């Protein structure tokens, strides 16, 4: 087999796509088509009917892809807000966007997360068809960065996200988490996929008001005040609930190993550590000498890990996010009478992973 064909076989789909495009080959992916559909959706404008006057409402789009710019968008809303047209219009208007991104839901991931929240015996019985229908319809979740209070004239600042973004295996939105951190949330929540930022006044009636791109910078008044307000709010909620965090720890965090088939793993924001017990072909334990003589081969790729032992593939993983192959290492450990391979992957992005597999 030629060297080029070997390299092509080891490429991830993303690396192969970049390889082709760098050589002038036009490739349109399903993601490209989804992005175009999203652009069409976000460029739609509402027109006034029955003589009603409309005005532009400003809000902000933050893509999960950090190579894409943060954009200020606008939509038409009635100028005169009454109880009949009151409410947060973004909850409805953003549904097509989240539906267009993806409607595939990972049921295994749903069951894993449900068992963590409800316990293994109390997992809600929701059919796969029901979740897929909900995803197709578009589910908008609101995370409140600033709660309405008298001090801010009862004005909240919200993040709007795909409610089933994690179950769709959408990538993490690092910029959204960084903004929540600046607003005083510690630890910062995890957001998946693209998000939107908007502002809502709750008095005298609930209605949207402008949130602009310049409102994101760290020295704006709302963000300076949010830090102290949310730290106080979090402390009060933690006191009531008896917890010290806004969210449960992700798998592998706080030194608690997540058990997988054939290995376990832990993580920090900077790295992932895997422990893989080594065994002979008949399943018996091996000595440190045997392990060193077993042609152990660990290959680090930007989004993939491949391990061979005794001439066979021991583990092949497409990772949740990118790693730095040059900063990743492995060693052997025989402290507990069983020889284990310890693999340490340096994360390319300093974020928590909700799972180790893509």
Short mmCIF file of C-alpha atoms in Angstrom, two decimals:
data_model
loop_
_atom_site.label_atom_id
_atom_site.label_comp_id
_atom_site.label_asym_id
_atom_site.label_seq_id
_atom_site.Cartn_x
_atom_site.Cartn_y
_atom_site.Cartn_z
CA UNK A 1 0.00 0.00 0.00
CA UNK A 2 1.36 3.42 -0.90
CA UNK A 3 2.22 6.05 1.73
CA UNK A 4 -0.42 8.45 0.36
CA UNK A 5 -3.20 5.84 0.63
CA UNK A 6 -2.15 5.06 4.21
CA UNK A 7 -2.28 8.74 5.11
CA UNK A 8 -5.69 9.08 3.45
CA UNK A 9 -7.02 6.12 5.46
CA UNK A 10 -5.87 7.73 8.71
CA UNK A 11 -7.52 11.08 7.96
CA UNK A 12 -10.70 12.07 9.76
CA UNK A 13 -13.58 13.20 7.48
CA UNK A 14 -12.81 16.82 8.43
CA UNK A 15 -9.12 16.42 7.53
CA UNK A 16 -9.97 14.73 4.23
CA UNK A 17 -12.38 17.56 3.34
CA UNK A 18 -9.70 20.19 4.05
CA UNK A 19 -7.18 18.12 2.05
CA UNK A 20 -9.43 18.15 -1.02
CA UNK A 21 -10.32 21.84 -0.74
CA UNK A 22 -6.67 22.84 -0.37
CA UNK A 23 -6.11 21.22 -3.76
CA UNK A 24 -8.82 23.25 -5.46
CA UNK A 25 -11.52 20.55 -5.44
CA UNK A 26 -15.03 21.92 -4.81
CA UNK A 27 -16.87 19.85 -2.19
CA UNK A 28 -20.32 20.73 -0.86
CA UNK A 29 -21.22 18.97 2.38
CA UNK A 30 -24.51 18.48 4.17
CA UNK A 31 -23.25 21.05 6.69
CA UNK A 32 -22.74 23.59 3.88
CA UNK A 33 -26.31 23.04 2.72
CA UNK A 34 -27.60 23.40 6.28
CA UNK A 35 -25.67 26.65 6.69
CA UNK A 36 -27.23 28.03 3.52
CA UNK A 37 -30.68 27.03 4.73
CA UNK A 38 -29.97 28.78 8.04
CA UNK A 39 -28.86 31.95 6.22
CA UNK A 40 -32.11 31.90 4.25
CA UNK A 41 -34.11 31.52 7.46
CA UNK A 42 -32.29 34.33 9.28
CA UNK A 43 -32.70 36.69 6.32
CA UNK A 44 -36.48 36.34 6.30
CA UNK A 45 -38.33 39.56 7.13
CA UNK A 46 -41.83 40.00 8.48
CA UNK A 47 -44.08 42.55 6.80
CA UNK A 48 -46.77 44.62 8.41
CA UNK A 49 -50.37 43.66 7.75
CA UNK A 50 -53.70 45.35 8.50
CA UNK A 51 -51.91 48.68 8.87
CA UNK A 52 -49.94 47.60 11.96
CA UNK A 53 -46.56 49.32 12.38
CA UNK A 54 -43.42 47.22 12.80
CA UNK A 55 -39.92 47.97 14.02
CA UNK A 56 -36.58 46.17 14.00
CA UNK A 57 -35.62 44.09 17.04
CA UNK A 58 -31.86 43.55 17.39
CA UNK A 59 -30.32 40.34 18.73
CA UNK A 60 -26.95 38.59 18.37
CA UNK A 61 -25.89 35.29 16.82
CA UNK A 62 -22.82 33.51 18.27
CA UNK A 63 -21.78 30.48 16.13
CA UNK A 64 -20.08 27.56 17.84
CA UNK A 65 -17.46 27.68 15.08
CA UNK A 66 -14.99 30.29 16.32
CA UNK A 67 -13.81 30.95 12.76
CA UNK A 68 -17.24 32.44 12.01
CA UNK A 69 -17.96 36.02 13.15
CA UNK A 70 -20.43 37.06 15.82
CA UNK A 71 -23.25 38.88 14.02
CA UNK A 72 -25.98 41.32 14.95
CA UNK A 73 -29.32 40.31 13.42
CA UNK A 74 -32.73 41.92 13.34
CA UNK A 75 -36.34 40.88 12.93
CA UNK A 76 -39.63 42.75 12.61
CA UNK A 77 -41.86 43.07 15.68
CA UNK A 78 -44.98 45.18 16.31
CA UNK A 79 -44.24 48.66 17.60
CA UNK A 80 -47.21 48.66 19.95
CA UNK A 81 -46.87 45.92 22.56
CA UNK A 82 -50.12 44.80 24.15
CA UNK A 83 -51.06 41.78 26.28
CA UNK A 84 -52.26 40.08 23.08
CA UNK A 85 -48.85 40.25 21.39
CA UNK A 86 -46.67 40.24 24.52
CA UNK A 87 -44.05 37.61 25.26
CA UNK A 88 -40.57 36.59 24.18
CA UNK A 89 -40.82 36.33 20.39
CA UNK A 90 -37.36 34.75 20.05
CA UNK A 91 -38.68 31.53 21.62
CA UNK A 92 -40.83 31.06 18.53
CA UNK A 93 -38.79 32.73 15.81
CA UNK A 94 -35.61 30.72 16.50
CA UNK A 95 -37.26 27.31 16.17
CA UNK A 96 -36.63 26.98 12.40
CA UNK A 97 -32.96 27.77 12.94
CA UNK A 98 -32.40 25.00 15.49
CA UNK A 99 -34.49 22.58 13.43
CA UNK A 100 -32.35 23.32 10.36
CA UNK A 101 -29.08 22.58 12.17
CA UNK A 102 -29.88 18.93 12.81
CA UNK A 103 -32.75 16.69 13.88
CA UNK A 104 -30.75 13.54 14.68
CA UNK A 105 -30.87 12.65 18.38
CA UNK A 106 -28.50 10.20 20.07
CA UNK A 107 -30.73 7.99 22.23
CA UNK A 108 -27.78 6.36 24.04
CA UNK A 109 -26.59 9.79 25.11
CA UNK A 110 -30.13 10.67 26.22
CA UNK A 111 -30.34 7.55 28.39
CA UNK A 112 -26.88 8.15 29.88
CA UNK A 113 -27.74 11.72 30.87
CA UNK A 114 -31.24 10.81 32.07
CA UNK A 115 -29.85 8.09 34.34
CA UNK A 116 -27.38 10.59 35.83
CA UNK A 117 -30.18 13.07 36.58
CA UNK A 118 -33.01 10.73 37.61
CA UNK A 119 -31.22 7.57 38.70
CA UNK A 120 -30.97 4.31 36.81
CA UNK A 121 -34.47 3.17 37.85
CA UNK A 122 -36.33 6.41 37.20
CA UNK A 123 -35.30 7.21 33.61
CA UNK A 124 -38.26 8.81 31.76
CA UNK A 125 -39.73 6.63 29.02
CA UNK A 126 -39.52 8.78 25.89
CA UNK A 127 -39.58 7.13 22.49
CA UNK A 128 -36.93 7.81 19.88
CA UNK A 129 -39.64 8.95 17.44
CA UNK A 130 -40.94 11.49 19.98
CA UNK A 131 -37.46 12.98 20.47
CA UNK A 132 -36.83 13.12 16.71
CA UNK A 133 -40.19 14.84 16.14
CA UNK A 134 -39.37 17.37 18.86
CA UNK A 135 -35.96 18.02 17.29
CA UNK A 136 -37.52 18.50 13.85
CA UNK A 137 -39.98 21.01 15.32
CA UNK A 138 -37.14 23.00 16.90
CA UNK A 139 -36.78 23.29 20.68
CA UNK A 140 -35.55 26.59 22.09
CA UNK A 141 -34.12 26.67 25.61
CA UNK A 142 -33.42 29.88 27.52
CA UNK A 143 -30.47 30.31 29.86
CA UNK A 144 -30.75 33.57 31.81
CA UNK A 145 -27.45 35.44 32.07
CA UNK A 146 -29.03 38.30 34.04
CA UNK A 147 -32.22 37.90 36.03
CA UNK A 148 -34.79 40.73 35.97
CA UNK A 149 -34.69 42.93 39.06
CA UNK A 150 -35.55 46.43 40.15
CA UNK A 151 -31.89 47.46 39.80
CA UNK A 152 -31.89 46.63 36.06
CA UNK A 153 -35.43 47.88 35.43
CA UNK A 154 -36.68 44.28 35.25
CA UNK A 155 -34.60 43.51 32.18
CA UNK A 156 -33.08 40.08 31.64
CA UNK A 157 -30.32 39.06 29.23
CA UNK A 158 -30.79 35.57 27.83
CA UNK A 159 -28.90 32.93 25.89
CA UNK A 160 -31.15 31.05 23.46
CA UNK A 161 -29.91 27.58 22.56
CA UNK A 162 -31.00 24.29 21.09
CA UNK A 163 -32.64 22.40 23.96
CA UNK A 164 -31.42 19.06 22.60
CA UNK A 165 -28.09 20.34 21.26
CA UNK A 166 -26.04 17.90 23.31
CA UNK A 167 -28.22 14.96 22.24
CA UNK A 168 -27.65 16.03 18.62
CA UNK A 169 -23.90 15.85 19.35
CA UNK A 170 -23.45 19.49 18.38
CA UNK A 171 -19.99 20.91 19.18
CA UNK A 172 -19.51 22.98 22.32
CA UNK A 173 -19.84 26.74 22.04
CA UNK A 174 -16.74 27.99 23.84
CA UNK A 175 -17.58 31.69 23.35
CA UNK A 176 -20.99 31.24 24.99
CA UNK A 177 -19.41 29.58 28.04
CA UNK A 178 -16.80 32.34 28.26
CA UNK A 179 -19.56 34.96 28.27
CA UNK A 180 -21.41 33.11 31.06
CA UNK A 181 -18.15 32.99 33.01
CA UNK A 182 -17.76 36.77 32.64
CA UNK A 183 -21.32 37.12 33.93
CA UNK A 184 -20.30 35.40 37.17
CA UNK A 185 -21.27 31.77 36.59
CA UNK A 186 -18.70 29.48 38.17
CA UNK A 187 -18.37 26.84 36.88
CA UNK A 188 -19.47 28.16 33.50
CA UNK A 189 -22.34 26.17 31.97
CA UNK A 190 -21.77 24.17 28.80
CA UNK A 191 -23.61 25.17 25.64
CA UNK A 192 -23.84 23.09 22.46
CA UNK A 193 -24.18 24.43 18.94
CA UNK A 194 -24.90 28.01 17.88
CA UNK A 195 -26.55 30.34 20.40
CA UNK A 196 -28.33 33.70 20.31
CA UNK A 197 -28.32 36.57 22.77
CA UNK A 198 -31.37 38.70 23.46
CA UNK A 199 -32.83 41.06 26.03
CA UNK A 200 -36.33 40.92 27.58
CA UNK A 201 -38.19 43.42 29.77
CA UNK A 202 -40.76 41.85 32.10
CA UNK A 203 -42.62 45.02 33.12
CA UNK A 204 -45.20 46.38 32.45
CA UNK A 205 -45.61 43.44 30.03
CA UNK A 206 -43.09 40.87 28.81
CA UNK A 207 -41.50 42.04 25.56
CA UNK A 208 -38.18 41.95 23.75
CA UNK A 209 -35.83 44.93 23.53
CA UNK A 210 -32.63 45.39 21.56
CA UNK A 211 -29.45 43.49 22.36
CA UNK A 212 -26.59 44.62 20.12
CA UNK A 213 -23.20 43.22 19.19
CA UNK A 214 -21.38 45.90 21.19
CA UNK A 215 -23.25 44.72 24.31
CA UNK A 216 -20.97 41.65 24.44
CA UNK A 217 -17.76 43.49 25.34
CA UNK A 218 -16.67 42.90 28.93
CA UNK A 219 -16.81 46.51 30.15
CA UNK A 220 -20.50 47.07 29.38
CA UNK A 221 -22.63 48.05 32.37
CA UNK A 222 -24.94 45.01 32.28
CA UNK A 223 -22.00 42.60 32.30
CA UNK A 224 -20.17 44.43 35.10
CA UNK A 225 -23.31 44.33 37.24
CA UNK A 226 -24.15 40.77 36.21
CA UNK A 227 -21.03 39.36 37.81
CA UNK A 228 -21.98 40.39 41.35
CA UNK A 229 -25.72 39.84 40.85
CA UNK A 230 -25.24 36.30 39.58
CA UNK A 231 -22.66 35.36 42.21
CA UNK A 232 -25.20 36.40 44.86
CA UNK A 233 -28.00 34.59 43.00
CA UNK A 234 -25.90 31.42 42.65
CA UNK A 235 -24.97 31.48 46.34
CA UNK A 236 -28.63 31.81 47.30
CA UNK A 237 -29.69 28.93 45.01
CA UNK A 238 -26.84 26.72 46.24
CA UNK A 239 -27.85 27.40 49.83
CA UNK A 240 -31.42 26.33 49.08
CA UNK A 241 -30.40 23.23 47.09
CA UNK A 242 -27.43 22.29 49.27
CA UNK A 243 -25.09 22.08 46.29
CA UNK A 244 -22.02 24.06 45.28
CA UNK A 245 -22.44 24.01 41.51
CA UNK A 246 -24.98 25.12 38.92
CA UNK A 247 -24.57 21.94 36.90
CA UNK A 248 -23.57 18.38 37.80
CA UNK A 249 -19.97 17.58 36.99
CA UNK A 250 -19.34 16.22 33.52
CA UNK A 251 -18.13 12.66 33.06
CA UNK A 252 -14.53 12.22 34.14
CA UNK A 253 -14.32 15.47 36.12
CA UNK A 254 -13.20 15.99 39.73
CA UNK A 255 -10.97 12.91 39.55
CA UNK A 256 -13.94 10.52 39.25
CA UNK A 257 -13.18 8.03 36.47
CA UNK A 258 -15.79 7.32 33.80
CA UNK A 259 -15.86 3.60 33.03
CA UNK A 260 -16.07 2.56 29.38
CA UNK A 261 -15.78 -0.82 27.66
CA UNK A 262 -12.14 -1.78 28.04
CA UNK A 263 -10.87 1.46 29.60
CA UNK A 264 -11.67 4.34 31.95
CA UNK A 265 -10.94 8.06 31.68
CA UNK A 266 -10.76 11.30 33.64
CA UNK A 267 -10.37 14.87 32.46
CA UNK A 268 -9.49 18.44 33.32
CA UNK A 269 -10.04 21.43 31.05
CA UNK A 270 -6.50 20.92 29.70
CA UNK A 271 -6.21 17.15 29.19
CA UNK A 272 -7.86 13.74 29.10
CA UNK A 273 -6.22 10.73 30.79
CA UNK A 274 -7.17 7.19 29.84
CA UNK A 275 -6.31 3.97 31.69
CA UNK A 276 -6.34 0.82 29.53
CA UNK A 277 -5.59 -2.52 31.27
CA UNK A 278 -3.30 -4.66 29.14
CA UNK A 279 -4.06 -8.36 28.75
CA UNK A 280 -2.67 -11.25 26.74
CA UNK A 281 -4.61 -12.73 23.84
CA UNK A 282 -6.16 -15.34 26.16
CA UNK A 283 -7.37 -12.62 28.54
CA UNK A 284 -4.82 -13.17 31.29
CA UNK A 285 -2.79 -10.38 32.85
CA UNK A 286 0.62 -9.52 31.43
CA UNK A 287 3.83 -8.58 33.18
CA UNK A 288 5.62 -5.29 32.65
CA UNK A 289 8.30 -7.15 30.67
CA UNK A 290 5.65 -8.76 28.43
CA UNK A 291 3.97 -5.38 27.92
CA UNK A 292 7.21 -3.77 26.82
CA UNK A 293 7.86 -6.65 24.44
CA UNK A 294 4.34 -6.64 23.01
CA UNK A 295 4.95 -4.15 20.20
CA UNK A 296 2.77 -1.54 21.88
CA UNK A 297 1.98 1.24 19.40
CA UNK A 298 0.06 4.39 20.34
CA UNK A 299 -0.79 6.79 17.53
CA UNK A 300 -2.12 10.28 18.26
CA UNK A 301 -4.02 12.09 15.48
CA UNK A 302 -5.77 15.50 15.79
CA UNK A 303 -9.18 13.88 16.44
CA UNK A 304 -8.37 10.20 16.71
CA UNK A 305 -6.50 7.80 18.99
CA UNK A 306 -5.33 4.38 17.81
CA UNK A 307 -3.64 1.74 20.01
CA UNK A 308 -2.19 -1.59 18.87
CA UNK A 309 -0.89 -4.34 21.16
CA UNK A 310 0.37 -7.84 20.38
CA UNK A 311 -0.17 -7.19 16.68
CA UNK A 312 -3.89 -6.39 17.08
CA UNK A 313 -5.93 -3.22 17.41
CA UNK A 314 -6.60 -2.66 21.10
CA UNK A 315 -8.55 0.60 20.82
CA UNK A 316 -9.60 3.04 18.10
CA UNK A 317 -11.42 6.20 19.14
CA UNK A 318 -12.69 9.21 17.22
CA UNK A 319 -12.45 11.82 19.98
CA UNK A 320 -15.08 14.35 20.99
CA UNK A 321 -12.81 17.31 20.25
CA UNK A 322 -9.34 17.97 18.85
CA UNK A 323 -6.13 17.18 20.72
CA UNK A 324 -2.52 18.27 20.26
CA UNK A 325 -0.69 15.12 19.11
CA UNK A 326 2.73 16.63 19.91
CA UNK A 327 1.67 17.37 23.50
CA UNK A 328 0.11 13.94 24.11
CA UNK A 329 2.01 11.12 25.84
CA UNK A 330 1.71 7.54 27.10
CA UNK A 331 3.39 5.42 29.76
CA UNK A 332 3.04 2.04 31.46
CA UNK A 333 1.89 1.58 35.06
CA UNK A 334 2.27 -1.60 37.11
CA UNK A 335 1.50 -0.22 40.57
CA UNK A 336 -1.60 -2.37 41.15
CA UNK A 337 -0.17 -5.76 40.07
CA UNK A 338 -1.93 -5.29 36.72
CA UNK A 339 -0.09 -3.51 33.93
CA UNK A 340 -2.05 -0.63 32.45
CA UNK A 341 -1.37 1.75 29.62
CA UNK A 342 -1.81 5.39 30.72
CA UNK A 343 -2.58 7.69 27.79
CA UNK A 344 -2.65 11.46 28.30
CA UNK A 345 -4.17 13.57 25.50
CA UNK A 346 -3.58 17.32 25.58
CA UNK A 347 -6.77 19.13 24.55
CA UNK A 348 -6.49 21.61 21.69
CA UNK A 349 -9.28 23.65 23.31
CA UNK A 350 -9.43 24.14 27.08
CA UNK A 351 -13.02 22.98 27.57
CA UNK A 352 -14.78 20.17 29.39
CA UNK A 353 -15.88 17.23 27.24
CA UNK A 354 -19.34 15.75 27.92
CA UNK A 355 -18.07 12.41 26.55
CA UNK A 356 -14.82 11.05 25.14
CA UNK A 357 -16.16 9.71 21.85
CA UNK A 358 -17.35 11.96 19.07
#
